[in-house]
Coordinates of N, CA and C in Angstrom, one line a residue:
Chain A
E1 N 257.1 -30.5 67.5 CA 257.1 -28.9 67.6 C 257.8 -28.4 66.2
D2 N 257.2 -27.3 65.8 CA 257.9 -27.0 64.5 C 259.0 -26.1 64.8
Q3 N 260.2 -26.1 64.1 CA 261.3 -25.2 64.4 C 261.7 -24.6 63.1
V4 N 262.3 -23.3 63.2 CA 262.8 -22.5 62.0 C 264.0 -21.9 62.5
T5 N 265.1 -22.1 61.8 CA 266.5 -21.7 62.3 C 267.0 -20.7 61.0
Q6 N 267.1 -19.5 61.4 CA 267.9 -18.7 60.3 C 269.4 -18.5 60.6
S7 N 270.2 -18.2 59.6 CA 271.4 -18.0 59.8 C 271.9 -17.3 58.4
P8 N 273.1 -16.5 58.5 CA 273.4 -15.7 59.8 C 272.5 -15.1 60.5
E9 N 272.7 -14.7 62.0 CA 271.9 -14.0 62.7 C 272.1 -12.4 62.1
A10 N 273.2 -12.1 61.7 CA 273.9 -10.9 61.2 C 274.5 -10.8 59.9
L11 N 274.4 -9.9 58.9 CA 275.2 -10.0 57.9 C 275.5 -8.6 57.4
R12 N 276.7 -8.3 57.2 CA 277.3 -6.9 56.7 C 277.7 -7.1 55.4
L13 N 277.1 -6.5 54.5 CA 277.5 -6.3 53.1 C 277.9 -5.0 52.5
Q14 N 278.7 -4.9 51.6 CA 279.0 -3.7 50.9 C 278.1 -3.6 49.6
E15 N 277.6 -2.6 49.4 CA 276.6 -2.1 48.1 C 277.1 -3.1 47.1
G16 N 276.3 -3.9 46.6 CA 276.7 -4.6 45.5 C 277.2 -5.9 45.5
E17 N 277.5 -6.2 46.7 CA 278.0 -7.5 47.2 C 277.2 -8.6 47.4
S18 N 276.8 -9.4 46.4 CA 275.8 -10.6 46.6 C 275.9 -11.5 47.7
S19 N 274.9 -12.1 48.2 CA 274.9 -13.0 49.3 C 273.8 -13.7 49.3
S20 N 273.8 -14.8 50.5 CA 272.5 -15.5 50.4 C 272.3 -15.8 52.0
L21 N 270.7 -15.7 52.4 CA 270.5 -16.0 53.9 C 269.9 -17.1 53.9
N22 N 270.1 -18.1 54.8 CA 269.7 -19.2 55.2 C 268.5 -19.4 56.1
C23 N 267.5 -20.3 55.7 CA 266.4 -20.7 56.6 C 266.2 -22.2 56.8
S24 N 266.4 -22.8 57.8 CA 266.4 -24.3 57.6 C 265.1 -24.6 58.8
Y25 N 264.3 -25.7 58.3 CA 263.1 -26.0 59.2 C 262.6 -27.4 59.4
T26 N 262.4 -27.8 60.4 CA 261.9 -29.0 60.8 C 260.3 -29.0 61.2
V27 N 259.5 -29.5 60.3 CA 258.1 -29.3 60.5 C 257.1 -30.6 60.2
S28 N 256.2 -30.8 60.7 CA 255.3 -32.0 60.2 C 254.4 -31.6 59.0
G29 N 254.7 -31.6 57.9 CA 253.8 -31.4 56.7 C 253.9 -30.2 56.4
L30 N 254.8 -29.5 55.8 CA 255.0 -28.1 55.3 C 253.8 -27.7 54.5
R31 N 253.1 -26.7 54.7 CA 252.0 -26.2 53.6 C 252.6 -24.9 53.1
G32 N 253.3 -24.2 53.8 CA 253.9 -22.9 53.0 C 255.1 -22.3 53.7
L33 N 256.3 -21.9 53.0 CA 257.4 -21.2 53.6 C 257.2 -19.8 53.4
F34 N 257.4 -18.7 54.1 CA 257.1 -17.2 53.9 C 258.2 -16.6 54.2
W35 N 258.8 -15.6 53.3 CA 259.9 -14.7 53.9 C 259.0 -13.2 53.9
Y36 N 259.6 -12.4 55.0 CA 259.2 -11.3 55.3 C 260.3 -10.4 55.3
R37 N 260.0 -9.1 55.3 CA 261.1 -8.1 55.8 C 260.5 -7.3 56.9
Q38 N 261.3 -7.1 57.8 CA 261.0 -6.1 59.0 C 261.9 -5.3 58.9
D39 N 261.5 -3.9 59.0 CA 262.1 -2.5 59.3 C 262.2 -2.3 60.7
P40 N 263.0 -1.7 61.4 CA 262.9 -1.5 63.0 C 261.7 -0.7 63.4
G41 N 261.1 -1.4 64.3 CA 259.7 -0.8 64.6 C 258.7 -1.0 63.8
K42 N 258.9 -1.7 63.2 CA 257.5 -2.0 62.1 C 257.1 -3.4 61.9
G43 N 256.0 -3.6 61.4 CA 255.5 -4.6 61.1 C 256.1 -5.7 60.0
P44 N 256.2 -7.0 60.2 CA 256.6 -7.9 59.0 C 256.1 -7.5 57.6
E45 N 256.8 -7.2 56.5 CA 256.0 -7.1 55.2 C 256.3 -8.2 54.3
F46 N 255.3 -8.6 53.7 CA 255.3 -10.0 52.9 C 256.1 -9.8 51.8
L47 N 257.2 -10.7 51.6 CA 258.0 -10.8 50.3 C 257.6 -11.9 49.5
F48 N 257.6 -13.2 49.7 CA 257.5 -14.4 49.1 C 256.8 -15.6 49.8
T49 N 256.1 -16.4 48.8 CA 255.6 -17.6 49.7 C 255.9 -18.7 48.7
L50 N 256.7 -19.9 49.1 CA 257.0 -20.9 48.4 C 256.4 -22.3 48.8
Y51 N 255.8 -23.0 48.1 CA 255.1 -24.2 48.4 C 255.5 -25.5 48.4
S52 N 256.5 -25.8 47.7 CA 256.9 -26.9 47.2 C 258.6 -26.9 47.0
A53 N 259.2 -28.1 47.1 CA 260.6 -28.1 46.8 C 260.7 -27.7 45.4
G54 N 261.8 -27.1 45.1 CA 262.3 -26.8 43.9 C 261.7 -25.3 43.3
E55 N 260.7 -24.8 43.9 CA 260.0 -23.7 43.7 C 261.0 -22.4 43.7
E56 N 260.9 -21.4 43.0 CA 261.8 -20.4 43.1 C 260.8 -19.1 42.8
K57 N 261.3 -18.0 43.6 CA 260.2 -16.8 43.3 C 261.2 -15.6 43.2
E58 N 261.2 -14.7 42.4 CA 261.9 -13.4 42.3 C 261.1 -12.2 42.5
K59 N 261.8 -11.2 43.1 CA 261.2 -9.9 43.1 C 262.4 -8.9 43.1
E60 N 262.8 -8.0 42.4 CA 263.9 -7.1 42.0 C 265.2 -7.9 42.4
R61 N 265.8 -7.5 43.5 CA 267.2 -8.1 43.7 C 267.1 -9.2 44.6
L62 N 265.8 -9.6 44.8 CA 265.6 -10.8 45.7 C 265.0 -12.1 45.2
K63 N 265.6 -13.2 45.5 CA 265.3 -14.5 44.9 C 265.1 -15.4 46.1
A64 N 264.1 -16.1 46.2 CA 263.8 -17.2 47.0 C 263.7 -18.3 46.5
T65 N 264.4 -19.6 47.2 CA 264.4 -20.9 46.9 C 264.0 -21.9 47.8
L66 N 263.5 -23.0 47.3 CA 263.2 -23.8 48.4 C 263.5 -25.2 48.1
T67 N 264.1 -26.0 49.4 CA 264.5 -27.2 48.9 C 263.5 -28.0 50.2
K68 N 263.8 -29.4 50.4 CA 262.8 -30.3 51.5 C 263.3 -29.9 52.8
K69 N 264.3 -29.2 53.1 CA 264.7 -29.1 54.6 C 265.4 -27.5 54.8
E70 N 265.3 -26.6 53.6 CA 265.6 -25.2 53.9 C 265.4 -24.4 52.7
S71 N 265.4 -23.1 52.9 CA 265.1 -22.0 52.0 C 266.3 -21.3 51.9
F72 N 266.2 -20.4 50.8 CA 267.4 -19.3 50.6 C 266.8 -18.2 50.1
L73 N 267.3 -17.0 50.6 CA 267.1 -15.8 50.0 C 268.1 -15.1 49.4
H74 N 268.3 -15.2 48.2 CA 269.5 -14.9 47.5 C 269.3 -13.2 47.3
I75 N 270.3 -12.3 47.6 CA 270.2 -10.9 47.4 C 271.4 -10.5 46.4
T76 N 270.8 -9.9 45.3 CA 271.9 -9.9 44.2 C 272.5 -8.3 44.2
A77 N 273.5 -7.9 44.2 CA 273.6 -6.4 44.0 C 273.1 -5.7 45.1
P78 N 273.1 -5.9 46.2 CA 272.3 -5.3 47.1 C 272.4 -3.7 47.2
K79 N 271.5 -3.0 48.0 CA 271.6 -1.5 47.9 C 271.3 -1.2 49.4
P80 N 271.8 0.1 50.0 CA 271.5 0.3 51.3 C 270.1 0.2 51.6
E81 N 269.0 0.6 50.9 CA 267.7 0.4 51.4 C 267.1 -1.1 51.5
D82 N 268.1 -2.1 50.9 CA 267.7 -3.4 51.4 C 268.0 -3.8 52.6
S83 N 268.7 -2.9 53.5 CA 269.3 -3.2 55.1 C 267.7 -3.3 55.5
A84 N 267.7 -4.3 56.3 CA 266.3 -4.8 57.2 C 266.7 -6.1 57.7
T85 N 265.8 -6.5 58.8 CA 265.5 -7.7 59.1 C 264.9 -9.0 58.3
Y86 N 265.4 -9.9 58.0 CA 264.5 -10.9 57.1 C 264.2 -12.0 57.7
L87 N 262.7 -12.1 57.8 CA 262.3 -13.1 58.8 C 261.7 -14.5 57.9
C88 N 262.0 -15.6 58.1 CA 261.7 -16.7 57.5 C 260.5 -17.1 58.5
A89 N 259.3 -17.8 58.1 CA 258.2 -18.6 58.6 C 257.7 -19.6 57.8
V90 N 257.1 -20.7 58.6 CA 256.7 -21.5 58.1 C 255.4 -22.0 58.6
Q91 N 254.4 -22.5 57.6 CA 252.9 -22.6 57.9 C 252.9 -24.3 57.7
A92 N 252.5 -25.1 58.8 CA 252.5 -26.5 58.9 C 251.3 -27.3 59.5
G93 N 251.4 -28.4 59.1 CA 250.3 -29.2 60.1 C 249.5 -30.1 59.1
V94 N 248.8 -30.9 59.9 CA 247.7 -31.6 59.1 C 246.2 -31.3 59.6
G95 N 245.3 -31.6 58.8 CA 244.1 -31.0 59.2 C 243.6 -29.7 58.7
G96 N 242.6 -29.2 59.2 CA 242.3 -27.9 58.6 C 242.4 -26.7 59.9
S97 N 242.8 -27.0 60.7 CA 242.7 -25.8 61.8 C 244.1 -25.1 62.2
N98 N 245.2 -25.7 61.5 CA 246.5 -25.1 61.8 C 247.0 -24.2 61.0
Y99 N 246.7 -22.8 61.1 CA 247.1 -21.8 60.1 C 247.9 -21.0 60.6
K100 N 248.4 -21.1 61.9 CA 249.6 -20.3 62.5 C 251.0 -20.2 61.6
L101 N 251.7 -19.1 61.9 CA 253.0 -19.1 61.3 C 254.1 -19.3 62.4
T102 N 255.1 -20.1 62.2 CA 256.2 -20.3 63.0 C 257.3 -19.4 62.5
F103 N 257.8 -18.5 63.1 CA 259.0 -17.8 62.7 C 260.4 -17.9 63.3
G104 N 261.2 -17.9 62.3 CA 262.6 -17.9 62.9 C 262.9 -16.4 63.7
K105 N 264.4 -16.4 64.1 CA 264.7 -15.2 64.8 C 265.0 -14.2 63.8
G106 N 265.4 -14.4 62.7 CA 265.5 -13.5 61.5 C 267.1 -13.2 61.3
T107 N 267.4 -12.7 60.1 CA 268.8 -12.4 59.6 C 268.9 -10.7 59.6
L108 N 269.5 -10.1 60.6 CA 269.8 -8.6 60.3 C 270.6 -8.2 59.2
L109 N 270.2 -7.8 58.2 CA 271.2 -7.4 56.8 C 271.4 -5.9 57.0
T110 N 272.7 -5.6 56.9 CA 273.3 -4.2 56.8 C 274.2 -4.0 55.5
V111 N 273.4 -3.1 54.5 CA 274.3 -2.9 53.4 C 274.8 -1.5 53.4
N112 N 276.4 -1.6 53.5 CA 276.8 -0.3 53.6 C 276.9 0.5 52.2
P113 N 276.9 1.7 51.9 CA 277.3 2.3 50.7 C 278.6 2.5 50.0
Chain B
E1 N 246.5 0.4 48.1 CA 246.5 -0.8 48.3 C 245.9 -1.1 49.7
P2 N 245.2 -2.2 50.1 CA 244.4 -2.3 51.4 C 245.6 -2.7 52.4
E3 N 245.5 -2.4 53.5 CA 246.4 -2.7 54.5 C 245.6 -3.0 56.0
V4 N 246.5 -3.8 56.6 CA 245.7 -3.9 58.3 C 246.4 -2.5 59.1
T5 N 245.5 -2.1 59.9 CA 245.8 -0.8 60.6 C 245.6 -1.4 62.1
Q6 N 246.5 -0.6 63.0 CA 246.4 -0.6 64.4 C 246.5 0.2 65.4
T7 N 245.7 0.5 66.3 CA 246.0 1.7 67.2 C 245.6 0.9 68.5
P8 N 246.3 1.6 69.6 CA 247.5 2.9 69.1 C 248.7 2.2 68.7
S9 N 249.4 3.2 68.4 CA 251.0 2.9 68.0 C 251.6 2.4 69.3
H10 N 251.5 3.0 70.2 CA 252.2 3.0 71.5 C 251.2 3.0 72.8
Q11 N 251.3 2.1 73.6 CA 250.2 2.3 74.8 C 251.3 1.9 76.0
V12 N 251.0 2.7 77.1 CA 251.8 2.7 78.1 C 250.8 2.5 79.4
T13 N 251.3 1.7 80.1 CA 250.1 1.3 81.1 C 250.8 0.7 82.3
Q14 N 250.1 0.6 83.8 CA 250.4 0.3 84.8 C 250.4 -1.2 85.0
M15 N 251.3 -1.8 85.8 CA 251.0 -3.2 85.9 C 249.7 -3.3 86.4
G16 N 249.1 -4.5 86.3 CA 247.8 -4.8 86.9 C 246.6 -4.2 86.0
Q17 N 246.8 -3.2 85.3 CA 245.7 -2.5 84.7 C 245.4 -3.2 83.2
E18 N 243.9 -3.2 82.7 CA 243.6 -3.9 81.5 C 243.9 -3.1 80.3
V19 N 244.1 -3.6 79.1 CA 244.5 -2.9 78.0 C 243.6 -3.4 77.0
I20 N 243.2 -2.7 75.9 CA 242.7 -3.1 74.7 C 243.4 -2.7 73.5
L21 N 243.8 -3.5 72.8 CA 244.6 -3.3 71.4 C 243.7 -3.7 70.1
R22 N 243.8 -2.6 69.4 CA 242.9 -2.7 68.3 C 243.4 -2.5 67.0
C23 N 242.7 -3.3 66.0 CA 242.9 -3.6 64.8 C 242.2 -3.6 63.8
V24 N 242.1 -3.2 62.5 CA 241.3 -3.4 61.2 C 241.8 -4.0 60.4
P25 N 241.5 -5.3 60.2 CA 241.8 -6.2 59.3 C 241.5 -5.5 57.7
I26 N 242.1 -6.3 56.7 CA 241.9 -5.9 55.3 C 240.4 -6.4 55.2
S27 N 239.7 -5.6 54.4 CA 238.2 -5.9 54.4 C 237.5 -7.0 53.8
N28 N 238.1 -8.0 53.1 CA 237.6 -9.0 52.5 C 238.3 -10.2 53.2
H29 N 239.3 -10.1 54.3 CA 239.8 -11.1 54.8 C 239.0 -11.9 55.6
L30 N 239.1 -13.1 56.1 CA 238.4 -14.1 56.7 C 239.0 -14.5 58.2
Y31 N 240.4 -14.6 57.9 CA 241.3 -15.0 59.2 C 242.0 -14.1 59.8
F32 N 241.8 -14.1 61.2 CA 242.5 -13.0 61.8 C 243.7 -13.6 62.9
Y33 N 244.6 -12.9 63.1 CA 245.7 -13.5 64.1 C 246.3 -12.3 64.9
W34 N 246.5 -12.7 66.0 CA 247.4 -11.7 66.9 C 248.9 -12.3 67.0
Y35 N 250.0 -11.5 66.9 CA 251.2 -12.2 67.4 C 251.8 -11.0 68.4
R36 N 253.1 -11.5 69.1 CA 253.9 -10.6 69.7 C 255.5 -10.8 69.3
Q37 N 255.9 -9.8 69.7 CA 257.5 -9.9 69.6 C 258.1 -9.0 70.7
I38 N 258.5 -9.7 71.5 CA 259.5 -9.2 72.7 C 260.6 -8.7 72.0
L39 N 261.3 -7.4 72.6 CA 262.5 -6.9 72.1 C 263.4 -7.7 72.0
G40 N 264.1 -8.1 70.8 CA 265.0 -8.9 70.6 C 264.7 -10.3 70.2
Q41 N 263.6 -10.7 70.5 CA 263.3 -12.0 70.3 C 262.2 -12.2 69.1
K42 N 262.1 -13.4 68.7 CA 261.2 -13.8 67.5 C 259.9 -13.4 67.8
V43 N 259.1 -13.5 66.6 CA 257.8 -13.2 66.6 C 257.0 -14.3 66.8
E44 N 256.2 -14.2 67.9 CA 255.3 -15.4 68.5 C 253.8 -15.3 68.2
F45 N 253.3 -16.6 67.7 CA 252.0 -16.6 67.5 C 251.2 -16.7 69.1
L46 N 249.9 -15.9 69.0 CA 249.1 -15.9 70.3 C 247.9 -16.5 69.8
V47 N 247.1 -16.1 68.9 CA 245.7 -16.5 68.7 C 245.2 -16.5 67.4
S48 N 244.4 -17.3 66.7 CA 243.8 -17.5 65.5 C 242.5 -17.4 65.5
F49 N 241.7 -16.4 64.5 CA 240.4 -16.4 65.1 C 239.6 -16.3 63.5
Y50 N 238.8 -17.2 63.5 CA 237.9 -17.4 62.1 C 236.4 -17.7 62.7
N51 N 235.5 -17.2 61.8 CA 234.0 -17.6 62.0 C 233.9 -17.0 63.1
N52 N 234.1 -16.0 63.9 CA 233.8 -15.5 65.2 C 234.3 -16.5 66.5
E53 N 235.2 -17.1 66.2 CA 235.5 -18.0 67.4 C 237.1 -18.2 67.3
I54 N 237.6 -18.5 68.4 CA 239.1 -18.8 68.4 C 239.3 -20.4 67.7
S55 N 240.4 -20.3 66.6 CA 240.7 -21.6 66.0 C 241.6 -22.2 66.6
E56 N 242.8 -21.5 67.3 CA 244.1 -22.1 68.1 C 244.4 -20.9 68.7
K57 N 245.2 -21.6 69.8 CA 245.6 -20.6 70.8 C 247.0 -21.0 71.3
S58 N 248.0 -20.1 71.4 CA 249.4 -20.6 72.0 C 249.4 -20.8 73.3
E59 N 250.3 -21.3 74.2 CA 250.3 -21.3 75.5 C 250.6 -19.9 76.1
I60 N 251.1 -19.1 75.4 CA 251.1 -17.7 76.0 C 249.7 -17.0 76.3
F61 N 248.8 -17.5 75.6 CA 247.5 -17.0 75.3 C 246.8 -17.6 76.5
D62 N 246.8 -17.2 77.8 CA 246.0 -17.7 78.9 C 244.9 -16.8 79.4
D63 N 244.5 -17.1 80.4 CA 243.1 -16.5 80.8 C 243.0 -15.2 80.8
Q64 N 244.2 -14.4 81.0 CA 244.3 -13.2 81.0 C 244.1 -12.4 79.7
F65 N 244.0 -13.1 78.4 CA 243.9 -12.6 77.0 C 242.6 -13.1 76.7
S66 N 242.1 -12.2 75.8 CA 240.8 -12.8 75.2 C 240.8 -11.8 73.7
V67 N 240.0 -12.1 72.7 CA 239.8 -11.4 71.5 C 238.5 -11.4 71.3
E68 N 238.0 -10.3 70.5 CA 236.8 -10.1 70.1 C 236.7 -9.5 68.8
R69 N 235.5 -9.6 67.9 CA 235.5 -9.0 66.9 C 234.1 -8.3 67.1
P70 N 234.2 -7.1 67.6 CA 232.8 -6.6 68.2 C 231.9 -5.9 66.9
D71 N 232.5 -5.8 65.9 CA 231.6 -5.4 64.6 C 232.2 -6.0 63.5
G72 N 231.8 -5.7 62.4 CA 232.2 -6.1 60.9 C 233.7 -5.6 60.6
S73 N 234.3 -4.8 61.2 CA 235.6 -4.2 60.9 C 236.7 -4.5 61.9
N74 N 236.4 -4.3 63.2 CA 237.6 -4.4 64.1 C 237.7 -5.8 64.7
F75 N 239.0 -5.9 65.2 CA 239.3 -7.4 66.0 C 240.3 -6.7 67.0
T76 N 239.9 -7.0 68.3 CA 240.7 -6.7 69.4 C 241.2 -7.7 70.3
L77 N 242.3 -7.4 70.8 CA 243.1 -8.1 71.8 C 242.9 -7.2 73.3
K78 N 242.4 -8.3 74.3 CA 242.4 -7.7 75.8 C 243.2 -8.4 76.6
I79 N 244.1 -7.6 77.1 CA 244.9 -8.2 78.4 C 244.4 -7.7 79.7
R80 N 243.6 -8.8 80.3 CA 243.0 -7.8 81.7 C 243.8 -7.4 82.5
S81 N 244.8 -8.1 83.1 CA 246.0 -7.5 84.2 C 247.2 -7.6 83.7
T82 N 247.5 -6.8 83.2 CA 249.1 -6.6 82.6 C 250.1 -7.0 83.4
K83 N 251.2 -7.7 83.1 CA 252.4 -8.0 83.8 C 253.5 -7.2 83.0
L84 N 254.6 -7.2 83.8 CA 255.6 -6.6 83.1 C 256.2 -7.2 82.0
E85 N 256.0 -8.5 82.0 CA 256.3 -9.5 80.9 C 255.7 -9.4 79.7
D86 N 254.4 -8.7 79.8 CA 253.8 -8.4 78.4 C 254.3 -7.4 77.5
S87 N 255.2 -6.4 78.3 CA 255.7 -5.6 77.3 C 256.3 -6.1 76.2
A88 N 255.8 -5.7 75.0 CA 256.2 -6.5 73.5 C 255.6 -5.4 72.4
M89 N 255.9 -5.7 71.2 CA 255.2 -5.4 70.3 C 254.1 -6.4 69.9
Y90 N 252.8 -5.9 69.4 CA 251.9 -6.7 69.3 C 251.3 -6.7 67.5
F91 N 251.2 -7.4 67.1 CA 251.0 -7.4 65.6 C 249.8 -8.1 65.3
C92 N 249.0 -7.6 64.8 CA 247.7 -8.0 64.0 C 248.1 -8.5 62.7
A93 N 247.5 -9.6 62.4 CA 247.4 -10.0 60.8 C 246.2 -10.4 60.4
S94 N 246.0 -10.6 59.2 CA 244.8 -11.3 58.5 C 245.1 -11.7 57.3
K95 N 244.3 -12.8 56.6 CA 244.4 -13.3 55.5 C 243.0 -13.6 54.9
E96 N 243.0 -13.7 53.5 CA 241.6 -13.9 52.8 C 241.1 -15.3 53.0
R97 N 241.8 -16.2 52.6 CA 241.4 -17.6 52.8 C 242.1 -18.4 53.6
G98 N 242.0 -20.1 53.2 CA 242.8 -21.0 54.1 C 244.0 -21.2 54.1
W99 N 244.4 -22.6 54.0 CA 245.8 -23.1 54.4 C 246.9 -22.1 54.2
T100 N 247.1 -21.8 52.6 CA 248.4 -21.0 52.3 C 248.3 -19.8 52.0
D101 N 247.3 -19.1 52.1 CA 247.2 -17.8 51.7 C 248.0 -17.1 52.6
T102 N 248.6 -16.0 52.2 CA 249.7 -15.0 52.8 C 248.8 -14.4 53.9
Q103 N 249.3 -14.4 55.1 CA 249.0 -13.5 56.3 C 249.8 -12.1 56.0
Y104 N 249.0 -11.0 56.0 CA 249.4 -9.5 56.0 C 249.3 -8.7 57.5
F105 N 250.7 -8.5 57.8 CA 250.5 -7.7 59.3 C 250.3 -6.3 59.3
G106 N 249.9 -5.8 60.5 CA 249.8 -4.5 60.7 C 251.2 -4.0 61.2
P107 N 251.3 -2.6 61.5 CA 252.5 -2.1 61.9 C 252.9 -2.3 63.3
G108 N 251.7 -2.8 64.1 CA 252.0 -3.1 65.4 C 251.8 -2.0 66.6
T109 N 251.5 -2.6 67.7 CA 251.2 -1.5 68.9 C 252.3 -2.1 70.0
R110 N 253.0 -1.1 70.3 CA 254.2 -1.4 71.3 C 253.5 -1.2 72.7
L111 N 253.6 -2.2 73.5 CA 252.9 -2.1 74.8 C 254.0 -2.1 75.7
T112 N 254.1 -1.1 76.5 CA 255.2 -0.9 78.0 C 254.3 -0.9 79.1
V113 N 254.7 -2.0 79.9 CA 254.0 -1.9 81.2 C 255.0 -1.7 82.3
L114 N 254.6 -0.7 82.9 CA 255.4 -0.4 84.1 C 255.2 -0.7 85.4

């Protein structure tokens, strides 16, 4: 069974204080690792897809990296508007029918001004 | 920018009643999904749908659940006889192509079963 574990569960930062969120995974045949942002009462909003170890993607203050066992979401000089829950999800399996996403519980990020 | 839409945003129903949650996926997408998120818990896969049939379903998706694409634009999730434990946010998602394409999520329908 695919497993995704995110840490920490919650993170409180001061504006401008950089940090990283972790997503470790155990899957059979990783096809893609996805990062989403979720605001309270809203649907997940796509941020990044990573396909292979060593890959990196950047968007504004966010940078996602991938190894064979985990992914990191680095947040550089965060602003209060970066406050949200960040979700990690994997798409895995062999064959052509397994397209589902398996999510972690998320990291609740709070950035104080 | 195209987006997935869902209606209603909030549905309140009595236990044992049938509910239909509606989704309009992004227009050129071929793969459709339903997920749910119980308050405070992780997002869970329910069902995937492609080429007018179910591709995969989870253990949660029992005989009380069904999905349908009644026309070229809508994608629905029906719960025949709701239970208290069905109370959750239900998210529809869609993607354009196969394996590694991104799934785009709708804003969700909050289902409250009394």
